[in-house]
mmCIF file of C-alpha atoms in Angstrom:
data_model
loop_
_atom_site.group_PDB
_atom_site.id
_atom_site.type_symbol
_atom_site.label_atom_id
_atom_site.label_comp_id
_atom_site.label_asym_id
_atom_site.label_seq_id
_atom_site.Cartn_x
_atom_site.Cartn_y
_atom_site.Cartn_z
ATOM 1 C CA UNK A 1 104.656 126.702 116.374
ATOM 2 C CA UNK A 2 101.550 124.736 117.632
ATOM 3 C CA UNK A 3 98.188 126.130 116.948
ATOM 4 C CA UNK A 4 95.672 124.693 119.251
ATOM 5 C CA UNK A 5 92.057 125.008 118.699
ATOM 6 C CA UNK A 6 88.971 124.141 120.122
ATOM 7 C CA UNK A 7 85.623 123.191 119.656
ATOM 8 C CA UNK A 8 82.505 122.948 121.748
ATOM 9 C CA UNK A 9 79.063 121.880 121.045
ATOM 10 C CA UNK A 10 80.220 121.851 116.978
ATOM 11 C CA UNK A 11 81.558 125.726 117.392
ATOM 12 C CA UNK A 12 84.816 127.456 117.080
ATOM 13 C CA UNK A 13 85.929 128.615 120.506
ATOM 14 C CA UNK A 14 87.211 131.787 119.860
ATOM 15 C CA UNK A 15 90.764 132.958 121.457
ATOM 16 C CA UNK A 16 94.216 131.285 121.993
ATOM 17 C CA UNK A 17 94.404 128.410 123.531
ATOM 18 C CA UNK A 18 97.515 126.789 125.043
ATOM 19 C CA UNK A 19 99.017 123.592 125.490
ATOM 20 C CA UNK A 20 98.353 123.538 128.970
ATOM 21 C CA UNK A 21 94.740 124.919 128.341
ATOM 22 C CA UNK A 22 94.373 121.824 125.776
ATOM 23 C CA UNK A 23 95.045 119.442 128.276
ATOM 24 C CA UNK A 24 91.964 120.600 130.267
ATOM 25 C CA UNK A 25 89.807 120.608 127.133
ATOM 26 C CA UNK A 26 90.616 117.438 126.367
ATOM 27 C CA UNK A 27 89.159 116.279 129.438
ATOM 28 C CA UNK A 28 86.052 117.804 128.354
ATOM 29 C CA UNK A 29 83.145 115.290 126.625
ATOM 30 C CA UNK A 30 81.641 117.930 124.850
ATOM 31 C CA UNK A 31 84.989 119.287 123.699
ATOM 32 C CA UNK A 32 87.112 118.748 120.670
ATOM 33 C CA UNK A 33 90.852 119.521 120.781
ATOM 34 C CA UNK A 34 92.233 120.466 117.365
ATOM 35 C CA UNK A 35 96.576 120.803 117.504
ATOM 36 C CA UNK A 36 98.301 121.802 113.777
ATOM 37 C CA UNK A 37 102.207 121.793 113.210
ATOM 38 C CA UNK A 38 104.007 122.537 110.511
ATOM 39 C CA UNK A 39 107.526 121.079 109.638
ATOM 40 C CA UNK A 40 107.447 120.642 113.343
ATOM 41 C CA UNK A 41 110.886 120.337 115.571
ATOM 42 C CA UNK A 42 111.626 116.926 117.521
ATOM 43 C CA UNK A 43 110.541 119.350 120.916
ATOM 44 C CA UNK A 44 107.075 120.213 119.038
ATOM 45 C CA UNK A 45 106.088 116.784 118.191
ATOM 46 C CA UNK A 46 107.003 115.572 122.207
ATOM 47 C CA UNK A 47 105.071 118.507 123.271
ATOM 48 C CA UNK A 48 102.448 116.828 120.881
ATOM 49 C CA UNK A 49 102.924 113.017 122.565
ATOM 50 C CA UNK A 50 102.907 114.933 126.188
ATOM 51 C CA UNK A 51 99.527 116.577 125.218
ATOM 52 C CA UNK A 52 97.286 113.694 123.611
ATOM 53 C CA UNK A 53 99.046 110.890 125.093
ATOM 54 C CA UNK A 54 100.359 109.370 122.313
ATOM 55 C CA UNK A 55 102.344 106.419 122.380
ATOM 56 C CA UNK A 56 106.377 106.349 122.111
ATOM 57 C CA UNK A 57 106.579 104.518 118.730
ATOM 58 C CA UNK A 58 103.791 107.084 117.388
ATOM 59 C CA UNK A 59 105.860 110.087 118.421
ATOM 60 C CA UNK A 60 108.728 108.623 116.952
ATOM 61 C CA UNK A 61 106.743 107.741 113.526
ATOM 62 C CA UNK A 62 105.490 111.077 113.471
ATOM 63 C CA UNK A 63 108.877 112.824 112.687
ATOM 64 C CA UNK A 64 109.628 110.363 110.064
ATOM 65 C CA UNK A 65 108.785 112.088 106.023
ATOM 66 C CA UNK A 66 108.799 110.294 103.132
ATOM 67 C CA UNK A 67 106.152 107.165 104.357
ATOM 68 C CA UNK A 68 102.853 105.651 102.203
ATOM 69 C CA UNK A 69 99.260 106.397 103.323
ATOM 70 C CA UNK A 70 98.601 104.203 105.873
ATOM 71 C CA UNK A 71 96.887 103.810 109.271
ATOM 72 C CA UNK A 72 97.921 102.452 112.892
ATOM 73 C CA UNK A 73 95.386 102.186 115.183
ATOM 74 C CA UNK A 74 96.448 102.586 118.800
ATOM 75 C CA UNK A 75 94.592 102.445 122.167
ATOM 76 C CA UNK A 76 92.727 105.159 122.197
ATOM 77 C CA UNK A 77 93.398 106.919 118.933
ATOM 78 C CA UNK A 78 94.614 106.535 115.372
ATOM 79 C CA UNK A 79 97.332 107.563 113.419
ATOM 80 C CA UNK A 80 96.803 108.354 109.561
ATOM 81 C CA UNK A 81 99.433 109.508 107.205
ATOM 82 C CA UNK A 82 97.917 111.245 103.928
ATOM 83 C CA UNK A 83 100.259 111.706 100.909
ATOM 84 C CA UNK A 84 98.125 114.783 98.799
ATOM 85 C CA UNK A 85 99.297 116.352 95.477
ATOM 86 C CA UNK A 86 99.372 119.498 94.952
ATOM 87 C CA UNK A 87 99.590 121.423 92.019
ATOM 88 C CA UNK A 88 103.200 123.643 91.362
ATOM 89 C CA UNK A 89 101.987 127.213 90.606
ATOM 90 C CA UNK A 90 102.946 128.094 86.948
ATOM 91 C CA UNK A 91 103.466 124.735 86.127
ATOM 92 C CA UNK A 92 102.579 121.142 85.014
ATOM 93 C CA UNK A 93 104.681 119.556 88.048
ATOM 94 C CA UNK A 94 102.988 118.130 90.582
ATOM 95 C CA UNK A 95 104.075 118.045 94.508
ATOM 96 C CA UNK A 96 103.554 115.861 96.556
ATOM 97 C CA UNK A 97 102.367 116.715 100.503
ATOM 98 C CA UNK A 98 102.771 114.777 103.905
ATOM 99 C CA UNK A 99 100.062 115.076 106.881
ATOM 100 C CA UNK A 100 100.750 112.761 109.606
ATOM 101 C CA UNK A 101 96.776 113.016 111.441
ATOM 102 C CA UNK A 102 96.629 111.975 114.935
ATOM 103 C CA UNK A 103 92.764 110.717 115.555
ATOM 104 C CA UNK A 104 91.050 110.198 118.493
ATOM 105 C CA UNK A 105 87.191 110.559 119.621
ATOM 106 C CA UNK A 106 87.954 113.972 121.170
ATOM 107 C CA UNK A 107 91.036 115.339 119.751
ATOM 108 C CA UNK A 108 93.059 115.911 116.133
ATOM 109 C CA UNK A 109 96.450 116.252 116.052
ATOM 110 C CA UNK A 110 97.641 117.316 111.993
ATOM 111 C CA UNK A 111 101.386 117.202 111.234
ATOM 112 C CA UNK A 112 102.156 118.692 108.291
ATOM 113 C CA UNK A 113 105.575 118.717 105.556
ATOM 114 C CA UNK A 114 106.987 120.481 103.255
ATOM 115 C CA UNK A 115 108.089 124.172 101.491
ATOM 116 C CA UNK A 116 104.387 124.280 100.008
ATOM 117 C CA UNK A 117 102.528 122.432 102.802
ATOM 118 C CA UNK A 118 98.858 121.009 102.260
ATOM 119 C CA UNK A 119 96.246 123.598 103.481
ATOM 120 C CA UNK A 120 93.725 122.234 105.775
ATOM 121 C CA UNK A 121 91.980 125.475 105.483
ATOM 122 C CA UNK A 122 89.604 124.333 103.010
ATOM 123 C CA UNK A 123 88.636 120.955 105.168
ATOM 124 C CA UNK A 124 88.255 122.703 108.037
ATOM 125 C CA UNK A 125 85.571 125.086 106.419
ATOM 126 C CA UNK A 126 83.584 121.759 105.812
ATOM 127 C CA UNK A 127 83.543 120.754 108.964
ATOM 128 C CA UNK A 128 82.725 123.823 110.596
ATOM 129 C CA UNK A 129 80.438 123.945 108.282
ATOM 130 C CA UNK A 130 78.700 120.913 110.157
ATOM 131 C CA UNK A 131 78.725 121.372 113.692
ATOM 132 C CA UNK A 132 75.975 118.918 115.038
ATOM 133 C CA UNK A 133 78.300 116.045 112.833
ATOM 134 C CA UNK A 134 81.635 117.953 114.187
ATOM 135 C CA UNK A 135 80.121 117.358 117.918
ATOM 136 C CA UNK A 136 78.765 113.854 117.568
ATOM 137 C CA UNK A 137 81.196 112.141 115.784
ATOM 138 C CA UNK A 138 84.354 113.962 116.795
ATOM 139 C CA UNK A 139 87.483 113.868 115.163
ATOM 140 C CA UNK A 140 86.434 110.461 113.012
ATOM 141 C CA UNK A 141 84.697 113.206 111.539
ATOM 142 C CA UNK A 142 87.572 116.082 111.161
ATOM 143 C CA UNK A 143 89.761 113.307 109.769
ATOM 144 C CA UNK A 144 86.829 112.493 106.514
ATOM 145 C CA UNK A 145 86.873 115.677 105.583
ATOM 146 C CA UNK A 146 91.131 115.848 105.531
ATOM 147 C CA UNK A 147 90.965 112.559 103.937
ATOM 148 C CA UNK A 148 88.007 114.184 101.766
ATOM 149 C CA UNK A 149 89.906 117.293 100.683
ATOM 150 C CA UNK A 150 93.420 114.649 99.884
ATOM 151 C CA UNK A 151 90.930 112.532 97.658
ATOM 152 C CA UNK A 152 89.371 115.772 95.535
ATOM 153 C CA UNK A 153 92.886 117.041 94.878
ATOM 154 C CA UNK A 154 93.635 113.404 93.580
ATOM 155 C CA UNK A 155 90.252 113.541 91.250
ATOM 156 C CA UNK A 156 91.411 117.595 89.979
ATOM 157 C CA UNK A 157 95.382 116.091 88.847
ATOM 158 C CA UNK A 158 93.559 112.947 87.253
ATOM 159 C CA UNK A 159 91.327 115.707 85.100
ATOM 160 C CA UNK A 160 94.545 117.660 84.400
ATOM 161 C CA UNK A 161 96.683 114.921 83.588
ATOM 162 C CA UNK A 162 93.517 113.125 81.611
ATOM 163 C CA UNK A 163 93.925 116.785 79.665
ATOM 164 C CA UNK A 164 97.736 116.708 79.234
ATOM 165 C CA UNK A 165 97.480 112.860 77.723
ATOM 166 C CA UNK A 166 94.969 114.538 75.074
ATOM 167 C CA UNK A 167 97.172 116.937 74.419
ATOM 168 C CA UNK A 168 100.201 114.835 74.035
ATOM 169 C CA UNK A 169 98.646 112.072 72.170
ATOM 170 C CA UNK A 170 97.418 115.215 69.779
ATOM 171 C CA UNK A 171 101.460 116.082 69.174
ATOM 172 C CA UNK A 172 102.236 112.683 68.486
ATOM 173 C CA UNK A 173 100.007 112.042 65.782
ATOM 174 C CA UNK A 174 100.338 115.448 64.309
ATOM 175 C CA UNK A 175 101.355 115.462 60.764
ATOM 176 C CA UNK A 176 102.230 111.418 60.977
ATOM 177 C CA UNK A 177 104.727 112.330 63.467
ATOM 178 C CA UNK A 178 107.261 113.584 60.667
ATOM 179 C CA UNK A 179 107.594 117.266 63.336
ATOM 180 C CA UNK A 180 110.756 117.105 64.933
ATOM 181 C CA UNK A 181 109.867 117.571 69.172
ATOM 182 C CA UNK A 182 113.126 116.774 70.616
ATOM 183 C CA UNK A 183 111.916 117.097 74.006
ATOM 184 C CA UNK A 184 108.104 115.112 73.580
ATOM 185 C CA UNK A 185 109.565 111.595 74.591
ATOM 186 C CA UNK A 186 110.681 113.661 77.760
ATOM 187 C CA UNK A 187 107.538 114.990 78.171
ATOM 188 C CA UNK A 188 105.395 111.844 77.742
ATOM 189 C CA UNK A 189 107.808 110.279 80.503
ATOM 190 C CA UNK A 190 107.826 112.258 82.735
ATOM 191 C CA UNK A 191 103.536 112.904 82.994
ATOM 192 C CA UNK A 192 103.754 109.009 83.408
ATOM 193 C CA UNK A 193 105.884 109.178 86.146
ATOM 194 C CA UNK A 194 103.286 111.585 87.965
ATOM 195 C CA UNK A 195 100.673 109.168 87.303
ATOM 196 C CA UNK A 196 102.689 106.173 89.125
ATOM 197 C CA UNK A 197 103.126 108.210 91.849
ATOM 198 C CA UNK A 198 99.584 109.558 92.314
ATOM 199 C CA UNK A 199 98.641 105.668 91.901
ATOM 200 C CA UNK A 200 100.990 104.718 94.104
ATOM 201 C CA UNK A 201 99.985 107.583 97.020
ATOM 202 C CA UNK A 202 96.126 106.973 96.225
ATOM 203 C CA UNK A 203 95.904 102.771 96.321
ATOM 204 C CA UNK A 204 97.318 102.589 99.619
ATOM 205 C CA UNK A 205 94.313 105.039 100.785
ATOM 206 C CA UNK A 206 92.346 102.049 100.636
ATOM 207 C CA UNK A 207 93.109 99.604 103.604
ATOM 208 C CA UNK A 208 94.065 102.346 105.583
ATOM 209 C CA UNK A 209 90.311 103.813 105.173
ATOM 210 C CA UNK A 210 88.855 100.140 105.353
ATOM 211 C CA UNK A 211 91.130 99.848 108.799
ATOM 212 C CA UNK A 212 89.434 102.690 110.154
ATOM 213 C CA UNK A 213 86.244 101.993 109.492
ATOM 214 C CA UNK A 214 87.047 98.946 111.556
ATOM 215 C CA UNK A 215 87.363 101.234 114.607
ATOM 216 C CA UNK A 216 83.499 101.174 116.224
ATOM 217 C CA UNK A 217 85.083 103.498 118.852
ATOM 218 C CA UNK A 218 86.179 106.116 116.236
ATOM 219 C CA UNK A 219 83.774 105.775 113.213
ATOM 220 C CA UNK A 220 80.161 104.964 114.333
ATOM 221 C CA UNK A 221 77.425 103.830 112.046
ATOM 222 C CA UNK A 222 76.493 107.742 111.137
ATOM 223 C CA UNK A 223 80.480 107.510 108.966
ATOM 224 C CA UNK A 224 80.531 104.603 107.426
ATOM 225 C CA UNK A 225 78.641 105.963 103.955
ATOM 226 C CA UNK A 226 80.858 108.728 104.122
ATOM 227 C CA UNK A 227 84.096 106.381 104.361
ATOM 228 C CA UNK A 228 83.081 104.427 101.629
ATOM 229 C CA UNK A 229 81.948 106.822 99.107
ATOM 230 C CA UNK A 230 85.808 107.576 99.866
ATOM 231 C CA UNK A 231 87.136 104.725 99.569
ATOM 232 C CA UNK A 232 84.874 104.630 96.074
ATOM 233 C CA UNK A 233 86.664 107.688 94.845
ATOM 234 C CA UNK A 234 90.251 106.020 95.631
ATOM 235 C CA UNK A 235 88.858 103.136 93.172
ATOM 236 C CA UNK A 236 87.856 105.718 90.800
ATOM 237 C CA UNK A 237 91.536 107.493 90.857
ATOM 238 C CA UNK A 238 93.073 104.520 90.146
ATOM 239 C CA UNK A 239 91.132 103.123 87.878
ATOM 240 C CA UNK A 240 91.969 106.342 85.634
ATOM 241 C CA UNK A 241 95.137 106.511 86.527
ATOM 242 C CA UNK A 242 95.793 103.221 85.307
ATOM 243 C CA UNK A 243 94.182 104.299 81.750
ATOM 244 C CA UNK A 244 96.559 107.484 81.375
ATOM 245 C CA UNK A 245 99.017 105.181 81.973
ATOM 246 C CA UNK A 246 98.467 102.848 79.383
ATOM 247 C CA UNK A 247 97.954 105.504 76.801
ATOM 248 C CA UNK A 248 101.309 106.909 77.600
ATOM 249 C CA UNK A 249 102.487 103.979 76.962
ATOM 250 C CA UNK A 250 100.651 103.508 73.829
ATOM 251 C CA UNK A 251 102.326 106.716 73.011
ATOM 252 C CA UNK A 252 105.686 106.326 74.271
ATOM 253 C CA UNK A 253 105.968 103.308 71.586
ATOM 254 C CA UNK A 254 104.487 104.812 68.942
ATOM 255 C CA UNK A 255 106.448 107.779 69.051
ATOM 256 C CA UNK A 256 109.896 105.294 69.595
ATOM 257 C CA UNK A 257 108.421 103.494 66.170
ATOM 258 C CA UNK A 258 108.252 107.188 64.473
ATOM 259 C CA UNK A 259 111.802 107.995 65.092
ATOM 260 C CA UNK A 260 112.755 105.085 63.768
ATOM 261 C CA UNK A 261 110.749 105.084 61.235
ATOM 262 C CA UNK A 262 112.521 108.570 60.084
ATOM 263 C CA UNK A 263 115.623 107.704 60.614
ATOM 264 C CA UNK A 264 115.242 104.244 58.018
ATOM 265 C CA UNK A 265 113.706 107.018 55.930
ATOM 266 C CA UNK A 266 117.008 109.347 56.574
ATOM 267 C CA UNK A 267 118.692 106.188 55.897
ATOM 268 C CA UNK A 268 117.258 105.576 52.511
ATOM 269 C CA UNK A 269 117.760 108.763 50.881
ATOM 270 C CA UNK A 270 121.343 108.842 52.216
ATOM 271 C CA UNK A 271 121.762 105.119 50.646
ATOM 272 C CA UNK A 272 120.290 106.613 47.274
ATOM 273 C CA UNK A 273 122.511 109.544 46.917
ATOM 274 C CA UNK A 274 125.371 107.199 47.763
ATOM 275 C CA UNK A 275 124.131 104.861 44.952
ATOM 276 C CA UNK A 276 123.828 108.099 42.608
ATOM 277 C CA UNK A 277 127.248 109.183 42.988
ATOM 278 C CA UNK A 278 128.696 105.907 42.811
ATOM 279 C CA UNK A 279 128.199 105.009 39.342
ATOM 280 C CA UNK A 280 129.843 108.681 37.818
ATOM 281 C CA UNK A 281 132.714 107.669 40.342
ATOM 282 C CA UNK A 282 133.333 104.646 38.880
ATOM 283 C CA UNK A 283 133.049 105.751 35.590
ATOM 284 C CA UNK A 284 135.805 108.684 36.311
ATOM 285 C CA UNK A 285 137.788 106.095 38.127
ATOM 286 C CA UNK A 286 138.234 104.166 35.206
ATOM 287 C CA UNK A 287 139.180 106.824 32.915
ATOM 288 C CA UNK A 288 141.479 108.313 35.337
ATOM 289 C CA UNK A 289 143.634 104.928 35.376
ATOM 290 C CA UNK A 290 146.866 106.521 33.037
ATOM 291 C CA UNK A 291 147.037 103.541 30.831
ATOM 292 C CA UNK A 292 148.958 103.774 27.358
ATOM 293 C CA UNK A 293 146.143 101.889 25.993
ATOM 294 C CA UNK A 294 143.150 103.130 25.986
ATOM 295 C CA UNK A 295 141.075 103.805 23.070
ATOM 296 C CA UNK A 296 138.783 106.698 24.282
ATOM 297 C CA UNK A 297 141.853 108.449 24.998
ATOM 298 C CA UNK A 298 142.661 109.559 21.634
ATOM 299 C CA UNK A 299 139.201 110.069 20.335
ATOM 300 C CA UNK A 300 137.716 113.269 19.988
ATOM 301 C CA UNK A 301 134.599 112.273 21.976
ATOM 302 C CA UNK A 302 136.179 110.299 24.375
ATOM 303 C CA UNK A 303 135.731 113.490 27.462
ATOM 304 C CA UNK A 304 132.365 114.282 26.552
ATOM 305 C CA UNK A 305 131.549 110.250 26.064
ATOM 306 C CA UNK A 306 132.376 110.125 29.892
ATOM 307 C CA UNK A 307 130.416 113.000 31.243
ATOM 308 C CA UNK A 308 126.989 111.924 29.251
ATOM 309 C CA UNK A 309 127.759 108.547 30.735
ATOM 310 C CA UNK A 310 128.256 110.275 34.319
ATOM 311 C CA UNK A 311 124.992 112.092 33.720
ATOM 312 C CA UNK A 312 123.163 109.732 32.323
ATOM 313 C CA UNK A 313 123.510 107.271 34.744
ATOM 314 C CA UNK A 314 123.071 109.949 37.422
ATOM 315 C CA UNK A 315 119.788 110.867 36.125
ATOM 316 C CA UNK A 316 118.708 107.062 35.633
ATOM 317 C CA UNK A 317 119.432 105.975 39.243
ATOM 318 C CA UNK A 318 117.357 109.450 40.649
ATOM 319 C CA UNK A 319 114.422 109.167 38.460
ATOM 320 C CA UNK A 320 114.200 105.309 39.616
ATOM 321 C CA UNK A 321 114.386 106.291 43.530
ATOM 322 C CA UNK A 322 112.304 109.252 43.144
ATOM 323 C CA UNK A 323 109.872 106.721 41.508
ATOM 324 C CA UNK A 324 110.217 104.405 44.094
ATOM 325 C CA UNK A 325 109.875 106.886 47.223
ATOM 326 C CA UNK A 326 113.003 107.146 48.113
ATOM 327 C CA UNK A 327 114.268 110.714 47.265
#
């Protein structure tokens, strides 16, 4: 379903508004048309082209998940795709949104993805929150604060997953690493993938904003601060997110060096009891060969002879590795 809103002199016209009714607003200078779909139908998103006259490859792109932040500026208006992450309740996963944004002077259109899909509630609180910037600078304006909100929910996962890092790199060095954590390699992995994709959603962000600050018809003069303090904070994500990365990686290693490390040291002792029991076994193998002639076989203390030698030994070879380090 299409929700249609619309906005005079800054204000929230109040009532439902229509497709039809749109079309007539959008003829209207001191009007700004404001259309939001979610996981829209291949009917919705022509009723979409039809109503802002969007072109045929735009309409087309629109239906299309799965694409990088970008922007394509047609005749007339722009279109914008924003990839934000949001947060998985109850959980350290992170997923990641679609909005497809349809910009023009006068009108919005927002196409938005997914089970979980990215609320523009919050953005459009900000810009209602604005209404003599909402009026003069139209829907350049609607789309900063979208692209706003996308940026600030990159900034919050950086601070979480800045937070996880600490809190891995904390389990990896605990107790020299000698804790078995089955599962911490996993862990470490996987928070690096998140951070490759938020990198990899975020560093896009920034030709696309630089492209549309190139459009004097959509972003005047009044924008441009507020574009680039955006396109600052894209810098800043991945400038971070390039940092947790390399500490993951930092830790991946280390933690690859520790379980090798224990399993030489598993290796060692098992090479030391092996050396331990390999002297009395040679010493019983010899005195089990049946042999007529053997002196110790007719003496007295020829059995006990044997086991002192067996235990002897035994107790030579362990006190040596113990000395050493290796038991």
């Amino acid at each position: 379903m299409i929700d249609v809103r619309v906005y005079r002199s800054g204000r929230l016209v109040e009532g439902v508004v229509g497709l039809d009714e749109a079309r007539r607003h959008l003829a209207d200078e001191t009007a700004l048309v404001w259309l939001d779909v979610v996981d829209p139908s291949p009917d919705e998103i022509e009723a979409f082209g039809q109503t802002l006259g969007l072109h045929a490859l735009t309409v087309e792109d629109a239906l299309h998940r799965g694409q990088r932040p970008k922007t394509e500026p047609f005749e007339g208006y722009s279109f914008v795709v924003l990839r934000p992450f949001i947060a998985s309740p109850g959980s350290t996963e992170w997923d990641v949104g679609e909005v497809h944004a349809l910009v023009g002077r006068r009108f919005v259109g927002t196409v938005r993805f997914g089970p979980d899909p990215f609320g523009v509630e919050p953005a459009r609180h900000r810009w209602e929150a604005q209404p003599d910037l909402l009026q003069a600078e139209g829907g350049a304006f609607v789309l900063w604060a979208l692209a706003d909100e996308v940026i600030d929910g990159y900034l919050e996962a950086v601070e979480a997953m800045e937070d996880t890092a600490d809190l891995l790199e904390d389990e990896v060095f605990e107790d020299g690493g000698a804790t078995e954590r089955p599962d911490l390699q996993q862990r470490i992995f996987r928070h690096k993938r998140d951070a490759t994709r938020l990198r990899r959603f975020a560093l896009p962000l920034r030709p696309a904003l630089d492209l549309i600050q190139e459009e004097p018809d959509l972003v005047s003069r009044v924008l441009v601060p507020y574009y680039r303090d955006l396109t600052e904070h894209v810098l800043r994500v991945a400038d971070l997110t390039d940092n947790i990365r390399d500490l993951l990686t930092a830790l991946l290693e280390v933690r690859v060096a520790q379980v090798a490390n224990r399993l030489n040291e598993i290796m060692r002792k098992l090479s030391a009891w092996a050396g331990i029991i390999l002297v009395p076994t040679l010493i019983a193998g010899i005195y089990g060969m049946n042999f007529r002639h053997m002196p110790e076989l007719g003496w007295l203390f020829g059995y006990p002879l044997a086991l002192g030698l067996m235990l002897g030994a035994a107790g030579t070879l362990y006190a040596v590795f113990r000395r050493k380090g290796w038991l």
